[in-house]
Short mmCIF file of C-alpha atoms in Angstrom, two decimals:
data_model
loop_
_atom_site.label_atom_id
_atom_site.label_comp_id
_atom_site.label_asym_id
_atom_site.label_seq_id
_atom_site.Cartn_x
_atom_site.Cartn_y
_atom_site.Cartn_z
CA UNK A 6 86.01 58.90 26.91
CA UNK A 7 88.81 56.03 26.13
CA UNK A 8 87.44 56.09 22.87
CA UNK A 9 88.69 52.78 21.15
CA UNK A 10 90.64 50.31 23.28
CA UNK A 11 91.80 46.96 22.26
CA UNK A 12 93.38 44.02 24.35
CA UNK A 13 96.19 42.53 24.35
CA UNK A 14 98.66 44.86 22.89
CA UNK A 15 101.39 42.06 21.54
CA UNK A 16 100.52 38.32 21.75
CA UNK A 17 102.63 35.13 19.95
CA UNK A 18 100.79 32.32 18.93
CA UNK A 19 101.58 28.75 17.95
CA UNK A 20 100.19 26.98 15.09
CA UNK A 21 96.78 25.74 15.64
CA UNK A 22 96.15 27.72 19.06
CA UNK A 23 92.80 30.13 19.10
CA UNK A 24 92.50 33.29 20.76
CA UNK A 25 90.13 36.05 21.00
CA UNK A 26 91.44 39.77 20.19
CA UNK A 27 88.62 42.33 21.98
CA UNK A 28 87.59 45.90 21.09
CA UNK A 29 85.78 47.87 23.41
CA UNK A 30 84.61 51.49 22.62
CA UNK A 31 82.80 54.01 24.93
CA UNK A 32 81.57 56.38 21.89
CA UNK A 33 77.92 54.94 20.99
CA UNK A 34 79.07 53.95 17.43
CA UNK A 35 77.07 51.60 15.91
CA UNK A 36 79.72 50.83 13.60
CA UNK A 37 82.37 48.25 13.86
CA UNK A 38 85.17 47.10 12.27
CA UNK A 39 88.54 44.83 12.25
CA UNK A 40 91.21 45.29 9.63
CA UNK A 41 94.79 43.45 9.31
CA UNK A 42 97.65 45.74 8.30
CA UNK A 43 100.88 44.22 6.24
CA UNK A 44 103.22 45.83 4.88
CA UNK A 45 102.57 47.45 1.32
CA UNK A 46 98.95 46.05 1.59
CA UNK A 47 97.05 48.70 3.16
CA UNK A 48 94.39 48.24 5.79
CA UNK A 49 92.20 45.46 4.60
CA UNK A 50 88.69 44.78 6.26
CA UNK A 51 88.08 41.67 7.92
CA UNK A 52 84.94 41.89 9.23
CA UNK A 53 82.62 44.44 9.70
CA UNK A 54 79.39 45.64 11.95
CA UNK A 55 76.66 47.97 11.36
CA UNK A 56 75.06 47.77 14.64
CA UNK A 57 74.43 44.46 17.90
CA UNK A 58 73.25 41.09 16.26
CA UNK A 59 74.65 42.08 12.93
CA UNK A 60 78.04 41.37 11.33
CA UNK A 61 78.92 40.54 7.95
CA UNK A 62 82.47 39.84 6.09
CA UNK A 63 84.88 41.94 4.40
CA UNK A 64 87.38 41.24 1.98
CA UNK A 65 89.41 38.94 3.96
CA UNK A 66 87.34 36.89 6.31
CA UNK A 67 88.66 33.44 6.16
CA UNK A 68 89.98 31.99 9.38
CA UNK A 69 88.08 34.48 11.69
CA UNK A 70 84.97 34.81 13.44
CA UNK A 71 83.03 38.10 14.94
CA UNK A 72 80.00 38.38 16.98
CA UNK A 73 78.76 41.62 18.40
CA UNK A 74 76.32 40.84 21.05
CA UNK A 75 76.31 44.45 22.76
CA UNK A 76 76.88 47.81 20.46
CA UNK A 77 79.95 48.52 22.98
CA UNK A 78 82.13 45.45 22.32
CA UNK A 79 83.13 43.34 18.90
CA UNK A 80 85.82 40.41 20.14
CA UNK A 81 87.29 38.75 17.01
CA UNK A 82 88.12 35.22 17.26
CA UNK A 83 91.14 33.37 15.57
CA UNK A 84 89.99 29.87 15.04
CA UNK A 85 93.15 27.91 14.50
CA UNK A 86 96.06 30.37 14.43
CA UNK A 87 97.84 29.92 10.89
CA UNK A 88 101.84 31.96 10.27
CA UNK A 89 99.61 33.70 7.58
CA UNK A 90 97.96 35.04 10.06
CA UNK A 91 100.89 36.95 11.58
CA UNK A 92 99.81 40.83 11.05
CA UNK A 93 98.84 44.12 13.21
CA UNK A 94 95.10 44.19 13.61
CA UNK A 95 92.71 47.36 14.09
CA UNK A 96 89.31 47.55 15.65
CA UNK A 97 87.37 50.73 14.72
CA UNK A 98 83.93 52.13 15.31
CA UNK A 99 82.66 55.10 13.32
CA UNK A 100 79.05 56.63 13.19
CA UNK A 101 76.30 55.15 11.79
CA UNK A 102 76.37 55.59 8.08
CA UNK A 103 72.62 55.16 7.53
CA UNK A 104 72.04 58.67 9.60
CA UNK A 105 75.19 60.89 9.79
CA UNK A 106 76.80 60.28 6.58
CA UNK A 107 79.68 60.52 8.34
CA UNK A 108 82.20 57.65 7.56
CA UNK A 109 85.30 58.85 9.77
CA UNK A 110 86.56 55.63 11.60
CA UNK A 111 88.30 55.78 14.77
CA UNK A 112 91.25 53.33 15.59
CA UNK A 113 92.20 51.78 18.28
CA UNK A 114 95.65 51.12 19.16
CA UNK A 115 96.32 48.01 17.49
CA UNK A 116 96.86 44.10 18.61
CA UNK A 117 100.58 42.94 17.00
CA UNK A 118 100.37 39.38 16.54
CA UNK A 119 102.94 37.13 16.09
CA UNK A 120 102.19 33.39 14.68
CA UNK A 121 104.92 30.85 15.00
CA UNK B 1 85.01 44.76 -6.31
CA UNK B 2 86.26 48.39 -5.47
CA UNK B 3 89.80 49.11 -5.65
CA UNK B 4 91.63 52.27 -4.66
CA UNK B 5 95.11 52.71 -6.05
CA UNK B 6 97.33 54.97 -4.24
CA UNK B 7 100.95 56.42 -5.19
CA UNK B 8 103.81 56.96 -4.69
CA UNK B 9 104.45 53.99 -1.78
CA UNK B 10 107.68 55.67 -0.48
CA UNK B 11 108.28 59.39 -0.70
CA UNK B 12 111.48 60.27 0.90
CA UNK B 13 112.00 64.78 0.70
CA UNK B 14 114.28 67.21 2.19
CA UNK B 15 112.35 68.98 5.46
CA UNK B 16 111.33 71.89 3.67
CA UNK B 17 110.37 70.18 0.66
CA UNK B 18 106.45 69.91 -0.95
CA UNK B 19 105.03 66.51 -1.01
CA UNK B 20 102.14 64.78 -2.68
CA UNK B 21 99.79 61.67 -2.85
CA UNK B 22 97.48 60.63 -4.84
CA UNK B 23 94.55 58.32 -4.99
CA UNK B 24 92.31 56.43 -7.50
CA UNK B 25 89.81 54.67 -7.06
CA UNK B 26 88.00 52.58 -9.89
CA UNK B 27 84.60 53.18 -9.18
CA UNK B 28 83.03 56.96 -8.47
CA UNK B 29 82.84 57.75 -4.78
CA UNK B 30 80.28 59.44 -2.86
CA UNK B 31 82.99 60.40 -0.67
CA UNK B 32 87.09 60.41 0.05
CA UNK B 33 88.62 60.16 3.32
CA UNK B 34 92.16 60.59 4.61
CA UNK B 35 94.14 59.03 7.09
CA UNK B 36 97.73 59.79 8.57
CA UNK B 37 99.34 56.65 10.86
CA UNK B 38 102.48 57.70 12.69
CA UNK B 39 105.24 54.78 12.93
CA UNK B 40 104.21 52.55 15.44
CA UNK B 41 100.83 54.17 15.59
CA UNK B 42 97.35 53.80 14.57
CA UNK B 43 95.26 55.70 11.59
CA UNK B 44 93.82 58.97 12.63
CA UNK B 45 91.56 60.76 10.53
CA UNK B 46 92.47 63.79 8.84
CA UNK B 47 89.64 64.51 6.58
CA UNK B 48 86.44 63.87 4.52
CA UNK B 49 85.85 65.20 1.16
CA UNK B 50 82.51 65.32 -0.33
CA UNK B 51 81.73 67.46 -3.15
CA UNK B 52 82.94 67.39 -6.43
CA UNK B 53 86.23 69.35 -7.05
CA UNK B 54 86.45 69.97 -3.56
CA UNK B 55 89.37 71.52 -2.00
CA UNK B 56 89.50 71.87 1.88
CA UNK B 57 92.98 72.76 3.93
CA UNK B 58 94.68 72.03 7.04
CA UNK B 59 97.62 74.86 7.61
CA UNK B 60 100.24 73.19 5.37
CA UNK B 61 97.98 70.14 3.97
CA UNK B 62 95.62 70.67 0.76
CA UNK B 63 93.40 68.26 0.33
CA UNK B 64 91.37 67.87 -3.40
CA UNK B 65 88.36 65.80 -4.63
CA UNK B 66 88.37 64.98 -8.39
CA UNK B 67 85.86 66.40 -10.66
CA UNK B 68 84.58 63.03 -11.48
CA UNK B 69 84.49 61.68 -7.80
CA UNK B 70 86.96 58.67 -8.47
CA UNK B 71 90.37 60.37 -7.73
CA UNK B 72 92.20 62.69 -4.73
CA UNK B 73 95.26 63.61 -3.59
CA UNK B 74 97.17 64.94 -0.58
CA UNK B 75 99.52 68.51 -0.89
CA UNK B 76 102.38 68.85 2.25
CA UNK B 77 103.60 72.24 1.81
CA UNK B 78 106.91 72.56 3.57
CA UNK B 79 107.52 69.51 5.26
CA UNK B 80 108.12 68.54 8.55
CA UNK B 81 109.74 66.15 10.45
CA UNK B 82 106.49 66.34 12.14
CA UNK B 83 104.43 65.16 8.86
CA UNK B 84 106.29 61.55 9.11
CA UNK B 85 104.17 58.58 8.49
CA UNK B 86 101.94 56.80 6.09
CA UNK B 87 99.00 58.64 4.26
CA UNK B 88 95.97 56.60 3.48
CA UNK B 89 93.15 57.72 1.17
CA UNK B 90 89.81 55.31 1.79
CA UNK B 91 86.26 55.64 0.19
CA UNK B 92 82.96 54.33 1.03
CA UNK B 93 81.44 51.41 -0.86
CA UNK B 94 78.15 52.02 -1.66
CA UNK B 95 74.85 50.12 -1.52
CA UNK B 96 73.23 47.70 0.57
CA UNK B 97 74.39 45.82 3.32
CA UNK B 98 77.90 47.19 2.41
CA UNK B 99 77.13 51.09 2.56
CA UNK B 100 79.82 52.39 5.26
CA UNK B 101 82.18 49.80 4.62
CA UNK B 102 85.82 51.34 4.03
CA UNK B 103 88.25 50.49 1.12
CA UNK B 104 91.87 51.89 2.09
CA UNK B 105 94.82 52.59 -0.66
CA UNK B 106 98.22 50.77 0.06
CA UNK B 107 99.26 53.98 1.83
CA UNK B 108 102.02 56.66 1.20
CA UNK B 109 104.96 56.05 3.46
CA UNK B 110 106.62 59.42 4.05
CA UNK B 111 110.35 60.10 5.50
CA UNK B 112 111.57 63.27 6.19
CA UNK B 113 115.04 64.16 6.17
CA UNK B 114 116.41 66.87 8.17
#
């Protein structure tokens, strides 16, 4: 299994421009999840999955857009690339909650983007 | 909405030294998990907690769950170079559409010296 993969690995961006970051994994998880990570702030959730057809937000949605039209892939979309948006993302998958109570998430490598 | 508080942010020891982290969070937790990113890497996960006073270990790592459910922490015995990185703590909200979803702590970044 790859497990979590996630494309590209470093991209720059100009103010304005849209992109998609994708996450693929090969485990069955119904789960899905993308989080930013800044410095001293943690991993915060930016959108979130519980299974195909179904997303909702997390705590810092603005500015991005999910779908998840197949339970292997969850591409999140940058609408109009802002500096702000300048951060490491991660795309993980984990279990489903409703069944396992299992909540261990696996990451992905990480997408480092740069905003200019 | 949930917060989880976790300290120190920087620990810098001696290899050899103990180390600790702890979390809080301000709402009881049905569970605790913990993370460990390497520098330039991504979060793996180290372990759940479940139960109430709960102590689990990994060879040099002691993991405990609070009596009340709301706080943890995170025992390095004898650190390694090895054990460099950032510690995250992360509980479950609960309820609805939001069951599963994952609140992390700012993270523990640790530097070992030799």
């Amino acid at each position: 299994n790859a497990g979590v993969t996630q494309t590209p690995k470093f991209q720059v961006l100009k103010t304005g421009q849209s992109m998609t970051l994708q996450c693929a994994q090969d485990m069955n998880h119904e789960y899905m999840s993308w989080y930013r990570q800044d410095p001293g702030m943690g991993l915060r959730l930016i959108h979130y999955s519980v299974g195909a057809g179904i997303t909702d937000q997390g705590e810092v949605p603005n500015g991005y857009n999910v779908s998840r039209s197949t339970t292997e892939d969850f591409p999140l979309r940058l609408l109009s690339a802002a500096p702000s948006q300048t951060s490491v993302y991660f795309c993980a998958s984990s279990y489903s909650t409703f069944t396992s109570g299992r909540y261990e998430q696996y990451f992905g490598p990480g997408t480092r983007l740069t905003v200019t | 909405g949930q917060q989880v508080m976790q300290i120190p942010q920087y620990q810098h020891v001696q290899e050899g030294e103990d180390f600790t982290t702890y979390c809080n969070s301000s709402t009881t937790l049905s569970n605790i998990q913990w993370y460990k990113q390497r520098p330039g890497g991504h979060p793996v996960f180290l372990i759940q907690l479940v139960k109430s006073g709960e102590v689990k270990k990994q060879k040099r790592l002691t993991f405990q769950f609070g009596e009340a459910k709301k706080n943890s922490s995170l025992h390095i015995t004898a650190t390694q170079t090895t054990d460099v990185g950032t510690y995250f703590c992360a509980g479950p909200n609960a309820g609805g559409t939001s069951y599963g979803k994952l609140t992390f702590g700012q993270g523990t970044i640790l530097t070992v010296h030799p």
